[in-house]
Structure formats: C-alpha cells, structure tokens
Amino acid sequence: MPSFSAWIDESGSNRQADPGTYILSAAVCAQAHVDAIRDSMRALLIAKGHRKLHWRDEDRGRQRVIAATIAALDVEHLVVVRSNATTAGHPERQRRLCMERLLPELVAMGVGQAIVESRGRKDDQNDHRTLDILRRKHALGGRLHLDHVGGPTEPMLWIADACCGAVTQFRCGDPAHYLVIQPKVTMLEIGP
C-alpha cells in the first residue's frame, strides 16, 4: 500500500515575463512526516489571525525564510510546467494537461493520495473527470485517491504554493529562491 501523499497547488506565471505558462506543483512526502511538517509550516505564520501562507503575499525576506524552511523539510517537489502563449486564455485546458502528466508521475512515485487545493465544486469536479479519464485510458499504473480541501485548512498546500512561486520567479529571471529548493525539485515541462 502506498505510504506517500501529495499536496497539489497551481499558479499561472507572470503574464508579462512568462505569458501563457501554467504551473502545477506537488509536495510529496511520507505520511509519517506530515504532522511535523504541518507544525513547521504553521510556525511560519506571523500575524494573529493569519490563516495561511501565500507566496505572492510575502515580501522577499519572508520568501527567503519560507524557501529555507521548505528546503529543510522531508518533502520532494514534482512540478509540471506548460507554456503556450496561444492557450493563455484557457487555464482549465492548461490545468487538465498538467494534471494528465502529474498524476501518473505521482502514482509511479508511490503516491496513493493526492490532496488538491479546492477551487470550488465545479472546478474540483473537473479534476475528478481528468482522473477518471486517466483511469479509463489505463494511464495511472496504480490506484490514486483524489481529495480537495481549502488552502487555509491544510499547511501542506502552502508548500506547493511556495514551490509554484519560486518556479515562477526562476522562469522570470530571479532564481534566488528556486535555487534553495532545487535539489528537491523534479521539473517536467510539457509542450503545446
């Protein structure tokens, strides 16, 4: 039985510097480490009432601290990037194509459960449809359970969000934060 789980978040890249790019990041770790990792991530919250970390809301100093914290955790990152300026206005298609690449890779890594940041009932159903299509095509090579949760309730999702942010900065010419986490990142780029 797989003992690894993955927490998945997404991001569009910088529309000016990296148009048409969609990034899907999965933070992967063994279930045995999840509670300690959640505690480490919650410790990064600085303001009372601050419910979640969001990379884009943090200044560079805080991003440096977040990247260093994430680099020290027992977490691997699988990132799928699709860049195609002709589909820049179609984020759902970008997401579906990235999910079609990401989910089989996660199963191959031994992931049995993937938790995705919820984007609302309709969009969450689209993710499940993508998973069903992969199953019908026999493209998974194993079992995978897919759940959706709200970002503020799951600190593991904050890791995937931060990885997306660091990848975006890297793609736009600012590699500082990405280089901190790079040893634990596997990046897959898919074409049009």
One Martini backbone bead per residue (centre of mass of N, CA, C, O) as a GRO file, in nm:
protein
  192
    1MET     BB    1   0.096   0.036   0.024
    2PRO     BB    2   0.092   0.355  -0.003
    3SER     BB    3   0.291   0.616   0.189
    4PHE     BB    4   0.223   0.850  -0.004
    5SER     BB    5   0.175   1.203  -0.043
    6ALA     BB    6  -0.003   1.478  -0.212
    7TRP     BB    7   0.024   1.835  -0.267
    8ILE     BB    8  -0.176   2.059  -0.470
    9ASP     BB    9  -0.080   2.335  -0.680
   10GLU     BB   10  -0.134   2.650  -0.853
   11SER     BB   11  -0.007   2.856  -1.139
   12GLY     BB   12   0.048   3.135  -1.280
   13SER     BB   13   0.243   3.325  -1.435
   14ASN     BB   14   0.392   3.583  -1.566
   15ARG     BB   15   0.232   3.761  -1.810
   16GLN     BB   16   0.479   3.922  -1.919
   17ALA     BB   17   0.743   3.721  -1.883
   18ASP     BB   18   0.533   3.435  -1.892
   19PRO     BB   19   0.332   3.363  -2.112
   20GLY     BB   20   0.111   3.088  -2.091
   21THR     BB   21   0.176   2.982  -1.797
   22TYR     BB   22   0.160   2.666  -1.619
   23ILE     BB   23   0.156   2.557  -1.270
   24LEU     BB   24   0.223   2.235  -1.114
   25SER     BB   25   0.239   2.140  -0.767
   26ALA     BB   26   0.404   1.881  -0.568
   27ALA     BB   27   0.397   1.767  -0.240
   28VAL     BB   28   0.609   1.503  -0.123
   29CYS     BB   29   0.529   1.253   0.135
   30ALA     BB   30   0.541   1.087   0.411
   31GLN     BB   31   0.309   1.029   0.648
   32ALA     BB   32   0.507   1.031   0.901
   33HIS     BB   33   0.578   1.364   0.845
   34VAL     BB   34   0.327   1.555   0.845
   35ASP     BB   35   0.294   1.680   1.130
   36ALA     BB   36   0.574   1.820   1.142
   37ILE     BB   37   0.536   1.991   0.886
   38ARG     BB   38   0.291   2.148   0.971
   39ASP     BB   39   0.427   2.284   1.212
   40SER     BB   40   0.641   2.435   1.046
   41MET     BB   41   0.438   2.601   0.881
   42ARG     BB   42   0.278   2.737   1.113
   43ALA     BB   43   0.535   2.888   1.229
   44LEU     BB   44   0.525   3.106   0.982
   45LEU     BB   45   0.313   3.245   1.114
   46ILE     BB   46   0.283   3.596   1.226
   47ALA     BB   47  -0.016   3.665   1.242
   48LYS     BB   48  -0.288   3.716   1.391
   49GLY     BB   49  -0.517   3.540   1.187
   50HIS     BB   50  -0.332   3.396   1.012
   51ARG     BB   51  -0.422   3.126   0.788
   52LYS     BB   52  -0.203   3.161   0.547
   53LEU     BB   53   0.025   3.092   0.307
   54HIS     BB   54   0.131   3.331   0.048
   55TRP     BB   55   0.369   3.403  -0.162
   56ARG     BB   56   0.256   3.680  -0.291
   57ASP     BB   57   0.226   3.812   0.015
   58GLU     BB   58   0.532   3.806   0.033
   59ASP     BB   59   0.829   3.904   0.102
   60ARG     BB   60   1.155   3.841   0.041
   61GLY     BB   61   1.233   3.763   0.327
   62ARG     BB   62   1.006   3.557   0.367
   63GLN     BB   63   1.071   3.383   0.121
   64ARG     BB   64   1.347   3.294   0.227
   65VAL     BB   65   1.238   3.148   0.478
   66ILE     BB   66   1.046   2.953   0.335
   67ALA     BB   67   1.253   2.815   0.152
   68ALA     BB   68   1.437   2.712   0.382
   69THR     BB   69   1.226   2.544   0.524
   70ILE     BB   70   1.149   2.360   0.286
   71ALA     BB   71   1.440   2.247   0.234
   72ALA     BB   72   1.439   2.100   0.533
   73LEU     BB   73   1.229   1.916   0.446
   74ASP     BB   74   1.059   1.597   0.394
   75VAL     BB   75   1.039   1.702   0.069
   76GLU     BB   76   0.910   1.668  -0.248
   77HIS     BB   77   0.911   1.797  -0.593
   78LEU     BB   78   0.651   1.818  -0.839
   79VAL     BB   79   0.675   1.976  -1.162
   80VAL     BB   80   0.445   2.125  -1.394
   81VAL     BB   81   0.507   2.276  -1.719
   82ARG     BB   82   0.311   2.503  -1.925
   83SER     BB   83   0.392   2.660  -2.242
   84ASN     BB   84   0.136   2.866  -2.417
   85ALA     BB   85   0.029   3.150  -2.560
   86THR     BB   86  -0.230   3.035  -2.719
   87THR     BB   87  -0.356   2.933  -2.412
   88ALA     BB   88  -0.378   3.167  -2.200
   89GLY     BB   89  -0.714   3.170  -2.192
   90HIS     BB   90  -0.688   2.837  -2.090
   91PRO     BB   91  -0.654   2.713  -1.782
   92GLU     BB   92  -0.809   2.440  -1.789
   93ARG     BB   93  -0.636   2.311  -2.006
   94GLN     BB   94  -0.369   2.340  -1.866
   95ARG     BB   95  -0.445   2.178  -1.617
   96ARG     BB   96  -0.520   1.911  -1.750
   97LEU     BB   97  -0.243   1.858  -1.881
   98CYS     BB   98  -0.085   1.861  -1.616
   99MET     BB   99  -0.245   1.635  -1.472
  100GLU     BB  100  -0.187   1.412  -1.686
  101ARG     BB  101   0.120   1.414  -1.594
  102LEU     BB  102   0.126   1.412  -1.280
  103LEU     BB  103  -0.039   1.166  -1.173
  104PRO     BB  104   0.134   0.929  -1.288
  105GLU     BB  105   0.394   1.017  -1.145
  106LEU     BB  106   0.291   0.982  -0.858
  107VAL     BB  107   0.230   0.682  -0.873
  108ALA     BB  108   0.528   0.603  -0.945
  109MET     BB  109   0.618   0.720  -0.648
  110GLY     BB  110   0.377   0.606  -0.436
  111VAL     BB  111   0.112   0.756  -0.458
  112GLY     BB  112  -0.229   0.741  -0.303
  113GLN     BB  113  -0.259   1.057  -0.227
  114ALA     BB  114  -0.436   1.352  -0.339
  115ILE     BB  115  -0.419   1.701  -0.254
  116VAL     BB  116  -0.631   1.967  -0.346
  117GLU     BB  117  -0.695   2.277  -0.404
  118SER     BB  118  -0.975   2.432  -0.381
  119ARG     BB  119  -1.206   2.592  -0.649
  120GLY     BB  120  -1.461   2.442  -0.638
  121ARG     BB  121  -1.690   2.224  -0.740
  122LYS     BB  122  -1.657   2.236  -1.049
  123ASP     BB  123  -1.344   2.224  -1.059
  124ASP     BB  124  -1.315   1.962  -0.895
  125GLN     BB  125  -1.464   1.786  -1.102
  126ASN     BB  126  -1.256   1.817  -1.327
  127ASP     BB  127  -1.035   1.659  -1.181
  128HIS     BB  128  -1.196   1.393  -1.167
  129ARG     BB  129  -1.224   1.359  -1.471
  130THR     BB  130  -0.927   1.330  -1.529
  131LEU     BB  131  -0.887   1.078  -1.359
  132ASP     BB  132  -1.094   0.902  -1.509
  133ILE     BB  133  -0.953   0.912  -1.785
  134LEU     BB  134  -0.690   0.779  -1.691
  135ARG     BB  135  -0.823   0.515  -1.607
  136ARG     BB  136  -0.950   0.439  -1.883
  137LYS     BB  137  -0.650   0.447  -2.019
  138HIS     BB  138  -0.439   0.320  -1.822
  139ALA     BB  139  -0.230   0.571  -1.700
  140LEU     BB  140  -0.146   0.505  -1.387
  141GLY     BB  141  -0.051   0.212  -1.255
  142GLY     BB  142  -0.266   0.277  -1.019
  143ARG     BB  143  -0.369   0.404  -0.721
  144LEU     BB  144  -0.586   0.703  -0.670
  145HIS     BB  145  -0.663   0.953  -0.439
  146LEU     BB  146  -0.893   1.237  -0.457
  147ASP     BB  147  -0.873   1.555  -0.296
  148HIS     BB  148  -1.039   1.845  -0.148
  149VAL     BB  149  -0.913   2.156  -0.006
  150GLY     BB  150  -0.857   2.417   0.184
  151GLY     BB  151  -0.589   2.620   0.220
  152PRO     BB  152  -0.612   2.708   0.528
  153THR     BB  153  -0.635   2.391   0.637
  154GLU     BB  154  -0.350   2.320   0.462
  155PRO     BB  155  -0.009   2.340   0.499
  156MET     BB  156   0.088   2.160   0.258
  157LEU     BB  157  -0.010   2.362   0.034
  158TRP     BB  158   0.200   2.588   0.091
  159ILE     BB  159   0.433   2.443  -0.044
  160ALA     BB  160   0.327   2.436  -0.333
  161ASP     BB  161   0.294   2.740  -0.358
  162ALA     BB  162   0.593   2.815  -0.314
  163CYS     BB  163   0.702   2.657  -0.551
  164CYS     BB  164   0.553   2.813  -0.768
  165GLY     BB  165   0.680   3.087  -0.699
  166ALA     BB  166   0.977   3.006  -0.746
  167VAL     BB  167   0.940   2.920  -1.041
  168THR     BB  168   0.841   3.185  -1.149
  169GLN     BB  169   1.090   3.349  -1.078
  170PHE     BB  170   1.287   3.178  -1.241
  171ARG     BB  171   1.144   3.221  -1.524
  172CYS     BB  172   1.187   3.556  -1.467
  173GLY     BB  173   1.509   3.582  -1.352
  174ASP     BB  174   1.470   3.473  -1.031
  175PRO     BB  175   1.658   3.216  -0.865
  176ALA     BB  176   1.703   3.224  -0.552
  177HIS     BB  177   1.467   3.042  -0.432
  178TYR     BB  178   1.492   2.796  -0.615
  179LEU     BB  179   1.787   2.711  -0.538
  180VAL     BB  180   1.707   2.614  -0.251
  181ILE     BB  181   1.498   2.374  -0.366
  182GLN     BB  182   1.614   2.220  -0.621
  183PRO     BB  183   1.720   1.938  -0.500
  184LYS     BB  184   1.384   1.864  -0.463
  185VAL     BB  185   1.334   1.905  -0.777
  186THR     BB  186   1.099   1.804  -1.030
  187MET     BB  187   1.096   1.904  -1.371
  188LEU     BB  188   0.820   1.928  -1.603
  189GLU     BB  189   0.794   1.982  -1.949
  190ILE     BB  190   0.527   2.083  -2.157
  191GLY     BB  191   0.383   2.101  -2.450
  192PRO     BB  192   0.145   2.182  -2.687
   0.00000   0.00000   0.00000
